[in-house]
Short mmCIF file of C-alpha atoms in Angstrom, two decimals:
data_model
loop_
_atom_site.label_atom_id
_atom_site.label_comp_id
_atom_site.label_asym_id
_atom_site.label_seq_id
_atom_site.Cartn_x
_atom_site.Cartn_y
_atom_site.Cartn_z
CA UNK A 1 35.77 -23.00 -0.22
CA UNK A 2 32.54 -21.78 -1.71
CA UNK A 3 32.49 -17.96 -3.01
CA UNK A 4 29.16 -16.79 -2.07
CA UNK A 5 28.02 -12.75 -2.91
CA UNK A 6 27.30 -10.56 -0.31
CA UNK A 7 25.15 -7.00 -0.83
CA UNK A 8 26.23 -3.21 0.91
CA UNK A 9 23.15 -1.22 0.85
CA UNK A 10 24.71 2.51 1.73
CA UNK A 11 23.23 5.73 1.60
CA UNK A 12 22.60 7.31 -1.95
CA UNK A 13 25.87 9.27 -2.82
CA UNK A 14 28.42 7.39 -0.98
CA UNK A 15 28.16 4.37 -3.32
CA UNK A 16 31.98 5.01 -4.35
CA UNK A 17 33.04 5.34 -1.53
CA UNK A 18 31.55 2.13 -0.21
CA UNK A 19 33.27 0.06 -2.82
CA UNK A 20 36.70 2.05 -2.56
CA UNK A 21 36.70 0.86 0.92
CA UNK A 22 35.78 -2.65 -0.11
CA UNK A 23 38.41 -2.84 -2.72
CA UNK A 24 41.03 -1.33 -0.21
CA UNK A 25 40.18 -3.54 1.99
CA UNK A 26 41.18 -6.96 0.03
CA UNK A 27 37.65 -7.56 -0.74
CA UNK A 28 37.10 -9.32 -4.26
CA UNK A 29 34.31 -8.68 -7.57
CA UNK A 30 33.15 -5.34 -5.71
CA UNK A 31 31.07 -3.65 -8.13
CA UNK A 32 28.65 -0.42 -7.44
CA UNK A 33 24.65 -0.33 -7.93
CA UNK A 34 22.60 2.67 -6.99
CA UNK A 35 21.86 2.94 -3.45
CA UNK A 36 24.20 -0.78 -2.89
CA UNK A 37 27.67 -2.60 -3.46
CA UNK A 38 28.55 -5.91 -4.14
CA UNK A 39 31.53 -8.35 -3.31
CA UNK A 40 32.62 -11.77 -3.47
CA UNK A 41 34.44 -14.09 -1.10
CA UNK A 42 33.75 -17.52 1.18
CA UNK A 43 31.45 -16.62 4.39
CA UNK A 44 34.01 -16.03 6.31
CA UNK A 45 34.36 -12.18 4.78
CA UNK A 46 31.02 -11.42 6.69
CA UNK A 47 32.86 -11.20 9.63
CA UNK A 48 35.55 -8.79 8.20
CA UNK A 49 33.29 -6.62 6.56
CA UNK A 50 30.56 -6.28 9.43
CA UNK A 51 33.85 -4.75 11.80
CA UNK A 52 35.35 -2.87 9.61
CA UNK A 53 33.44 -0.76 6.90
CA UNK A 54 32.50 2.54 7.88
CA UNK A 55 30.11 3.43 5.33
CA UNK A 56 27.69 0.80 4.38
CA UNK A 57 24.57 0.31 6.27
CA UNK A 58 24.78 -3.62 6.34
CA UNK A 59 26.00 -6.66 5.32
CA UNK A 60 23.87 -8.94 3.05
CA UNK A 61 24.40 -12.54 1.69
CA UNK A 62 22.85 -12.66 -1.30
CA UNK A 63 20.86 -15.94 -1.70
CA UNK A 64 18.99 -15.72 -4.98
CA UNK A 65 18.30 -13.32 -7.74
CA UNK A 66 15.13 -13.89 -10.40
CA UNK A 67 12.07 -12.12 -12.23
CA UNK A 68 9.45 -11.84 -10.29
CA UNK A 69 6.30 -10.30 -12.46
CA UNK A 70 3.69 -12.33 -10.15
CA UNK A 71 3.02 -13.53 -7.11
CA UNK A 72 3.36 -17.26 -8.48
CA UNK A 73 6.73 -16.29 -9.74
CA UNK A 74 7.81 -14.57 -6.32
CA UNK A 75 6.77 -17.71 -4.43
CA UNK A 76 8.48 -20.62 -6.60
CA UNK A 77 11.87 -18.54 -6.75
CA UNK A 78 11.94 -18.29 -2.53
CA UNK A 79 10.94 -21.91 -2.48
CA UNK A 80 13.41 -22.78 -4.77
CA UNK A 81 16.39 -21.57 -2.50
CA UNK A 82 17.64 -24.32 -0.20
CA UNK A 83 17.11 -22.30 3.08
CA UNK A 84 17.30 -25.66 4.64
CA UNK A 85 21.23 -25.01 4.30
CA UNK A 86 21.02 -22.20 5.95
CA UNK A 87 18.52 -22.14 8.95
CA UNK A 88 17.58 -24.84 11.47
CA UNK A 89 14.42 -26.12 12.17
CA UNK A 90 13.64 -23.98 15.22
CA UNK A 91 15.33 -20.84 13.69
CA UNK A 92 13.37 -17.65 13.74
CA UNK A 93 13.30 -16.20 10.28
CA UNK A 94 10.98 -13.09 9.88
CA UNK A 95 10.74 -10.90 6.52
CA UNK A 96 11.09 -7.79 5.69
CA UNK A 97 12.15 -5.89 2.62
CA UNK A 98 10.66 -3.21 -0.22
CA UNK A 99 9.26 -2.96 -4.03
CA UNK A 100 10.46 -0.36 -6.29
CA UNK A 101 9.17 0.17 -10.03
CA UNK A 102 7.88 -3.65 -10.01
CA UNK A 103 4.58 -5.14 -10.71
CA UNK A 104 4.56 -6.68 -7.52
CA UNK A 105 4.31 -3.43 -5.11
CA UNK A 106 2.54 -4.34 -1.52
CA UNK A 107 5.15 -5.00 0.30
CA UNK A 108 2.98 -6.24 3.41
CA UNK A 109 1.87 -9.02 0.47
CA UNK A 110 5.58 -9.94 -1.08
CA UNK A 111 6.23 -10.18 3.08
CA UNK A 112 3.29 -13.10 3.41
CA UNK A 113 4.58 -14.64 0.29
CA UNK A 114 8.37 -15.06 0.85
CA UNK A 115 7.59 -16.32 4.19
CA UNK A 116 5.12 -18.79 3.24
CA UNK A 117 7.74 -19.80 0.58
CA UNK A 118 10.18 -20.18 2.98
CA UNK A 119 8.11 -22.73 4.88
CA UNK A 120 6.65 -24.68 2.33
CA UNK A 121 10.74 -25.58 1.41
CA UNK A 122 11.70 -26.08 5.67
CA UNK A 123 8.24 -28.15 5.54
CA UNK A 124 9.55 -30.43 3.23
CA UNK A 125 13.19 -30.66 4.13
CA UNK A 126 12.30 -31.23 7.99
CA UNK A 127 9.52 -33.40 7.70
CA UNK A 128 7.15 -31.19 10.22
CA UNK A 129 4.28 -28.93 9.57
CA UNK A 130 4.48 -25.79 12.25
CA UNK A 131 7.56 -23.61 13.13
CA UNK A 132 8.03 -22.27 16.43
CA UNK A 133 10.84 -20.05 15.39
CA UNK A 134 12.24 -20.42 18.86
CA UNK A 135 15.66 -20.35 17.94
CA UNK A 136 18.33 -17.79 16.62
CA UNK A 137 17.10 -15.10 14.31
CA UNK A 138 18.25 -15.36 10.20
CA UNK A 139 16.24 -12.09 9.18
CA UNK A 140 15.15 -12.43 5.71
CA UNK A 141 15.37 -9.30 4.00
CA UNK A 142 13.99 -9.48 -0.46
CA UNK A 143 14.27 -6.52 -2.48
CA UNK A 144 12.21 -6.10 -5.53
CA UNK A 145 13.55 -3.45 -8.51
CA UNK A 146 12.09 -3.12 -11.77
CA UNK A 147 10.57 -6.74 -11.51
CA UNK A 148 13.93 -8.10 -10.39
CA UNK A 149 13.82 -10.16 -6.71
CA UNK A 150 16.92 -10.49 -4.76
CA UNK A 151 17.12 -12.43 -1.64
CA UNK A 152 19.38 -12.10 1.26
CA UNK A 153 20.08 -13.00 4.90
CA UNK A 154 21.04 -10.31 6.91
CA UNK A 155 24.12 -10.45 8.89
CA UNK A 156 24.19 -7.68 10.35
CA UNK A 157 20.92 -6.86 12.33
CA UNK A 158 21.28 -3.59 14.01
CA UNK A 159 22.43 -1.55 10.97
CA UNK A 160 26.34 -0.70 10.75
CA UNK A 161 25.35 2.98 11.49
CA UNK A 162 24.59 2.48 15.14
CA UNK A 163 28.42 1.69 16.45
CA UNK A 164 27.15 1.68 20.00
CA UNK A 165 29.28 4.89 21.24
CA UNK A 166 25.84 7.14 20.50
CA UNK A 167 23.64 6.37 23.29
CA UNK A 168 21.86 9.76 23.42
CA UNK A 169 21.61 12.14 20.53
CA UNK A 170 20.72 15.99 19.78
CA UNK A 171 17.96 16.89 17.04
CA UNK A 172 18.44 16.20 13.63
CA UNK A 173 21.81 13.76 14.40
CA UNK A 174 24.10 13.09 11.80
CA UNK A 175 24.24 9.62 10.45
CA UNK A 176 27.62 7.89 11.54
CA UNK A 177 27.96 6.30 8.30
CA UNK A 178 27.33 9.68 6.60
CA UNK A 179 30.11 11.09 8.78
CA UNK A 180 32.41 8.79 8.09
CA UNK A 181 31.82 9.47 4.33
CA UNK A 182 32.37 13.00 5.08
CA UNK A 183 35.84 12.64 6.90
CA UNK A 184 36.68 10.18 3.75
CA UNK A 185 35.30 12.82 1.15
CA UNK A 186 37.94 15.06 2.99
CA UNK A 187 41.19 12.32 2.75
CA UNK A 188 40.88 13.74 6.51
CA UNK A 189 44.70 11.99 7.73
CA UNK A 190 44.79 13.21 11.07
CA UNK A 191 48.13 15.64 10.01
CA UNK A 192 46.59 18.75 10.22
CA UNK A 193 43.70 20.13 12.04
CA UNK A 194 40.46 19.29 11.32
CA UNK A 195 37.60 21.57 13.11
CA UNK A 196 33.83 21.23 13.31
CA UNK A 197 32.15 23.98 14.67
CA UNK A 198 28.36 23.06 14.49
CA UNK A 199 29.26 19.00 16.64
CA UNK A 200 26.24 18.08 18.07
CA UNK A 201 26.54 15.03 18.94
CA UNK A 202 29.98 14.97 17.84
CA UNK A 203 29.83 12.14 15.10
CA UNK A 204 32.14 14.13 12.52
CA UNK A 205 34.54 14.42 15.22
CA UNK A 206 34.67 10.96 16.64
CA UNK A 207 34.55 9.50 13.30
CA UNK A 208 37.74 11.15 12.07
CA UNK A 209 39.26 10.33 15.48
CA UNK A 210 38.29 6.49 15.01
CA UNK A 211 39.51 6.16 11.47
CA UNK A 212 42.84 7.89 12.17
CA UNK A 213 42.98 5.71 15.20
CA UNK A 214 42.13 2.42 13.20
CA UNK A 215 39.68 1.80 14.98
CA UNK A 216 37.16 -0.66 13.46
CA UNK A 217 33.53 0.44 13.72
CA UNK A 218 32.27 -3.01 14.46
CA UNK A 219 35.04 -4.44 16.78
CA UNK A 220 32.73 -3.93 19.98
CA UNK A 221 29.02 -4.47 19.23
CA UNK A 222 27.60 -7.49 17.89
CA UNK A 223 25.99 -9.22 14.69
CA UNK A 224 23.16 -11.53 14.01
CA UNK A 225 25.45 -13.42 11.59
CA UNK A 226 27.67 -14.28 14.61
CA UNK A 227 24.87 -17.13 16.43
CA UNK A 228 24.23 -18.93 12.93
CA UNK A 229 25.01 -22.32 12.64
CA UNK A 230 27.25 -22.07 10.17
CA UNK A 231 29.23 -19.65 11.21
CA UNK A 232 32.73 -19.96 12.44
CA UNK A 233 35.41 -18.93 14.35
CA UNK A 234 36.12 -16.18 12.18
CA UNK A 235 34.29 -13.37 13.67
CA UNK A 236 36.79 -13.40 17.20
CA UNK A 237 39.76 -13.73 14.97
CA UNK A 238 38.70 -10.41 13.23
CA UNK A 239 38.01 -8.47 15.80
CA UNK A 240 41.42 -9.16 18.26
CA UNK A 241 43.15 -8.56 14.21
CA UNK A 242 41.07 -5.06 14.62
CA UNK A 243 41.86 -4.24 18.17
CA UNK A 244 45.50 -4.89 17.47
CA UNK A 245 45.67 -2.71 14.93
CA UNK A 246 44.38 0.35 17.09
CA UNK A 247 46.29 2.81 18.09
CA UNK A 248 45.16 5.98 20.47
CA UNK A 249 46.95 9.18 20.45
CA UNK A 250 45.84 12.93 20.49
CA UNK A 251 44.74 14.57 16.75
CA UNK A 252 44.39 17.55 16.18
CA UNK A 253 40.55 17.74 15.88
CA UNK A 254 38.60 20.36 17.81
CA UNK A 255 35.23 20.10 17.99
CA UNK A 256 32.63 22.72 19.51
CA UNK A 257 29.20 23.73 19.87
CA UNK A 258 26.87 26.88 21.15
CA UNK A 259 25.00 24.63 22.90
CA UNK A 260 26.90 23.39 26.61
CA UNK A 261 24.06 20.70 26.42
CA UNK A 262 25.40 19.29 23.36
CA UNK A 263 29.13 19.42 23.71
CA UNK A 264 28.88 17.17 26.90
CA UNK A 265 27.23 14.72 25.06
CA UNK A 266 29.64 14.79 22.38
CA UNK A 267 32.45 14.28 24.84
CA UNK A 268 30.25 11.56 26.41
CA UNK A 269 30.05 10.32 23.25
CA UNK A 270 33.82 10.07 22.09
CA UNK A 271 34.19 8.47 25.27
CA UNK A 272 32.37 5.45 24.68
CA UNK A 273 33.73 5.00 21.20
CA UNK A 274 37.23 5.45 23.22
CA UNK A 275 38.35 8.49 21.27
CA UNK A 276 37.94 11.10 24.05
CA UNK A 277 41.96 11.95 24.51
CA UNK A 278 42.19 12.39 20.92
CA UNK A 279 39.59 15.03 20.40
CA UNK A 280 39.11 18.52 21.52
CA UNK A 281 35.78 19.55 22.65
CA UNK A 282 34.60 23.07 23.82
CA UNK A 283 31.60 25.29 24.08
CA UNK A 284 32.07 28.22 21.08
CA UNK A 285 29.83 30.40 18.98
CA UNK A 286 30.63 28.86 15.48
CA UNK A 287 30.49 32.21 13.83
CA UNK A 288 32.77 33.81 16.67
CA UNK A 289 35.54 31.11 16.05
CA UNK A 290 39.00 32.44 14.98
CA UNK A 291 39.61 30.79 11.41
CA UNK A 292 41.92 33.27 9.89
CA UNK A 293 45.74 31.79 9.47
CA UNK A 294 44.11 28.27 10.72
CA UNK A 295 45.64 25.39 8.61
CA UNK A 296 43.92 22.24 7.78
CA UNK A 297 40.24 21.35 7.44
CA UNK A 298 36.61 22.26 8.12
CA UNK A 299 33.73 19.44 7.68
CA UNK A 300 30.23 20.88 9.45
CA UNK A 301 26.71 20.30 9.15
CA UNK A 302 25.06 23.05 9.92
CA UNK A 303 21.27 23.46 10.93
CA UNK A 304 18.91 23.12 7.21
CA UNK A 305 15.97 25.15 8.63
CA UNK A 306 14.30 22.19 8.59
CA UNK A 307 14.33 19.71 12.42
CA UNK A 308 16.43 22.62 13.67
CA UNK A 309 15.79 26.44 13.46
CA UNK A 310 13.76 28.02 10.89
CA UNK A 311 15.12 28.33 7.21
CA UNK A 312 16.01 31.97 8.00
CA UNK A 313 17.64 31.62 11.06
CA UNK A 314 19.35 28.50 9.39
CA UNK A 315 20.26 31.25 6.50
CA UNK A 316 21.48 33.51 8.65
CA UNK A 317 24.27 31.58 9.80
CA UNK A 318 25.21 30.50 6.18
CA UNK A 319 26.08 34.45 5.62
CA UNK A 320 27.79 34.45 9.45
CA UNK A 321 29.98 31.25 8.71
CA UNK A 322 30.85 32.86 4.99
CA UNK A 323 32.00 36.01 6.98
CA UNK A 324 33.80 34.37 9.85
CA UNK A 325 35.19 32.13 7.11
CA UNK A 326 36.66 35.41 4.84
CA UNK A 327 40.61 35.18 5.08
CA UNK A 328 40.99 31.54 6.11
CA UNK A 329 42.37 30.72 2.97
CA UNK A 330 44.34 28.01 4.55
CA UNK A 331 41.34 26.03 5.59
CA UNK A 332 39.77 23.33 3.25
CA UNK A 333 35.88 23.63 3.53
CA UNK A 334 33.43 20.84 3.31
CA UNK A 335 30.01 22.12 4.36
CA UNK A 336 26.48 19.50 4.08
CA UNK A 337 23.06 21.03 4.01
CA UNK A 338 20.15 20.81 2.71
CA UNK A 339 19.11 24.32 1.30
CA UNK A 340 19.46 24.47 -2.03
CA UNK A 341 20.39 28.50 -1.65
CA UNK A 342 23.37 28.10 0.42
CA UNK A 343 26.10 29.59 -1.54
CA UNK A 344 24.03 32.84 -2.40
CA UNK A 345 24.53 32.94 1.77
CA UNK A 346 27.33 32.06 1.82
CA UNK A 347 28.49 34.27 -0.02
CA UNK A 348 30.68 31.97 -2.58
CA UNK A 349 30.30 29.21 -5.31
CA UNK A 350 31.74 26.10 -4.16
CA UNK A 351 34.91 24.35 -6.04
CA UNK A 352 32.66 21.34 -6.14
CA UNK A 353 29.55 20.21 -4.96
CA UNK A 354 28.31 16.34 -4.56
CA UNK A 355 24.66 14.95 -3.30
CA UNK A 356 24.52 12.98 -0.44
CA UNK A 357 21.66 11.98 1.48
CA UNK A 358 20.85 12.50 5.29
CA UNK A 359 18.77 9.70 6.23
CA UNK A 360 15.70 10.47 3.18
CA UNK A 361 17.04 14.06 3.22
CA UNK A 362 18.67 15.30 -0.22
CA UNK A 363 21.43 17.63 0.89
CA UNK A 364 24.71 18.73 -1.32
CA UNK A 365 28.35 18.96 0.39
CA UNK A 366 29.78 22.15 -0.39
CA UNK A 367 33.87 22.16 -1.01
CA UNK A 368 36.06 25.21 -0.98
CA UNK A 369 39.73 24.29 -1.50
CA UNK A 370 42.29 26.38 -0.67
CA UNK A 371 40.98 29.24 -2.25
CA UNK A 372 39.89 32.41 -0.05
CA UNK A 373 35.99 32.78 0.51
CA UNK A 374 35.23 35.39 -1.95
CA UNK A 375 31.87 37.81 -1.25
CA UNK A 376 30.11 40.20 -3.57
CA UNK A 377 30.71 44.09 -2.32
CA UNK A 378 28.10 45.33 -0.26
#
């Protein structure tokens, strides 16, 4: 059985966490890159990983890896890959992919030159001249770093982040992946509360409630790496292995939200992802909330002052929340935002602090361990 490497890009920050999952999960030769993860195994672990991880973005078989300091160079190192092995005559196979710190930055140019590569190499393996690209989709994605070309094949397509439950979303959503990495950042067990007061769409929520559950992530959408002719039976085995592993029962995770609008949608939301019994979802005035003698943990991403509110609204309820907050020693604290000036409104250093991105936004999580929420005299 042939070990081929497959690529994780995930979102800046939550490259350890990526691979911890990888490596947890039985995967093999996972090592971390900046903004991506790597592992090794037979094609078959495509399948596996496209279900189950909760905090890459996607799922990349690497193909080939070579300098690329011209366009010459860039074309003979695509031609030289035996796509032939991989797609079929009528298979659609569009590019897409990105230059960073390279010689070779126009990406709309490295796009007309992998493809043309890639034909040249189908020309002469199937003996005909035009592609209709009728077929099933192999999206070619390249990446090009410091004058270093990787190749892949996507097997993914839709990115890992859209699980299917989100149909509809607030402003300013939270990433699922990111709030997976969150409730991971937390050791969140589902044996003691967990509250987030600022939902929204309820993502934090119903991605504790699926990862206490078991549920896999993947188990019911789909994958482009499923229709490819050399793919096997492997993908239905992994997903009735997932959905016997799952197992629904009521946590004690309470989720709630000012706005009415928002916490239907959240329930609407755990719904789909089948998590609704297990959550707790209620209209409440975060900064109103009784925290005081509350055990267990808070994850929340409050409004930056940025797609929501304006800074000093979003300020104000920094200093609310680090009043409300005053006494509940009891409660762990993980709080993501963007503003760089949080604590001074909040009213209290953080334990620990660790970037994370939002999408392109830079934002820090916040931790207070069970410590109580200190504030300067007034």
């Amino acid at each position: 059985m042939n070990t081929e490497t497959f690529c994780v890009p995930c979102l800046l920050g939550t490259e350890g966490l990526t691979a911890d999952e990888l490596r947890y999960g039985g995967f093999a030769g996972v090592r971390a890159e900046n903004g991506r993860v790597y592992f090794e195994g037979p094609l078959s672990q495509a399948a596996r990983a496209n279900i189950r991880l909760r905090c890459g973005e996607r799922v990349l078989l690497r193909l080939a890896s070579f300098r690329a300091l011209s366009f010459d160079d860039l074309f003979e190192g695509v031609k030289a890959v035996r796509w032939q092995d991989y797609l079929p005559a009528d298979a659609a196979f569009p590019v897409a992919g990105y230059c960073v710190a390279s010689q070779l930055h126009s990406v709309p140019d490295c796009q007309r030159i992998v493809k043309k590569a890639v034909a040249e190499r189908m020309k002469s393996a199937y003996g005909i001249s035009w592609f209709e690209e009728t077929g099933v989709k192999y999206q070619i994605r390249f990446a090009l770093m410091n004058d270093q070309a990787e190749l892949y094949l996507d097997t993914t397509g839709v990115p890992l982040y859209k699980r299917g439950y989100r149909l509809a979303a607030q402003q300013a959503p939270l990433r699922e992946t990111l709030a997976a990495s969150l409730v991971k950042l937390a050791r969140y067990r589902g044996r003691e509360e967990l509250i987030d007061p600022f939902c929204g769409s309820g993502t934090i929520a119903i991605e504790a409630a699926m990862a206490c559950c078991h549920i896999a992530p993947g188990v019911r959408r789909p994958f482009d790496g499923e229709a490819w002719q050399f793919a096997d039976g492997r993908w239905d085995q992994e997903r009735q292995e997932a959905l016997a592993e799952e197992k629904i029962e009521k946590l004690p995770i309470s989720a709630s939200d000012l706005s009415a609008e928002a916490v239907e949608l959240a329930r609407q939301n755990a719904r789909r992802a089948g998590v609704e019994s297990c959550v707790s979802f209620r209209r409440a005035d975060a900064l109103g909330l009784p925290y005081t003698g509350r055990r267990g943990t808070l994850i929340c991403n409050p409004p930056y002052g940025r797609r929501l509110l304006d800074q000093n609204q979003a300020r104000r309820i920094y200093d609310g929340l680090g009043r409300a907050l005053q006494g509940a020693d009891s409660l762990k604290k993980y709080i993501l935002t963007a503003d760089e000036d949080f604590e001074e409104c909040f009213g209290a250093k953080a334990d620990k602090r660790r970037k994370l991105y939002n999408g392109m936004i830079k934002c820090q999580l916040y931790m207070y361990f069970r410590r109580p929420v200190s504030r300067e005299a007034e």
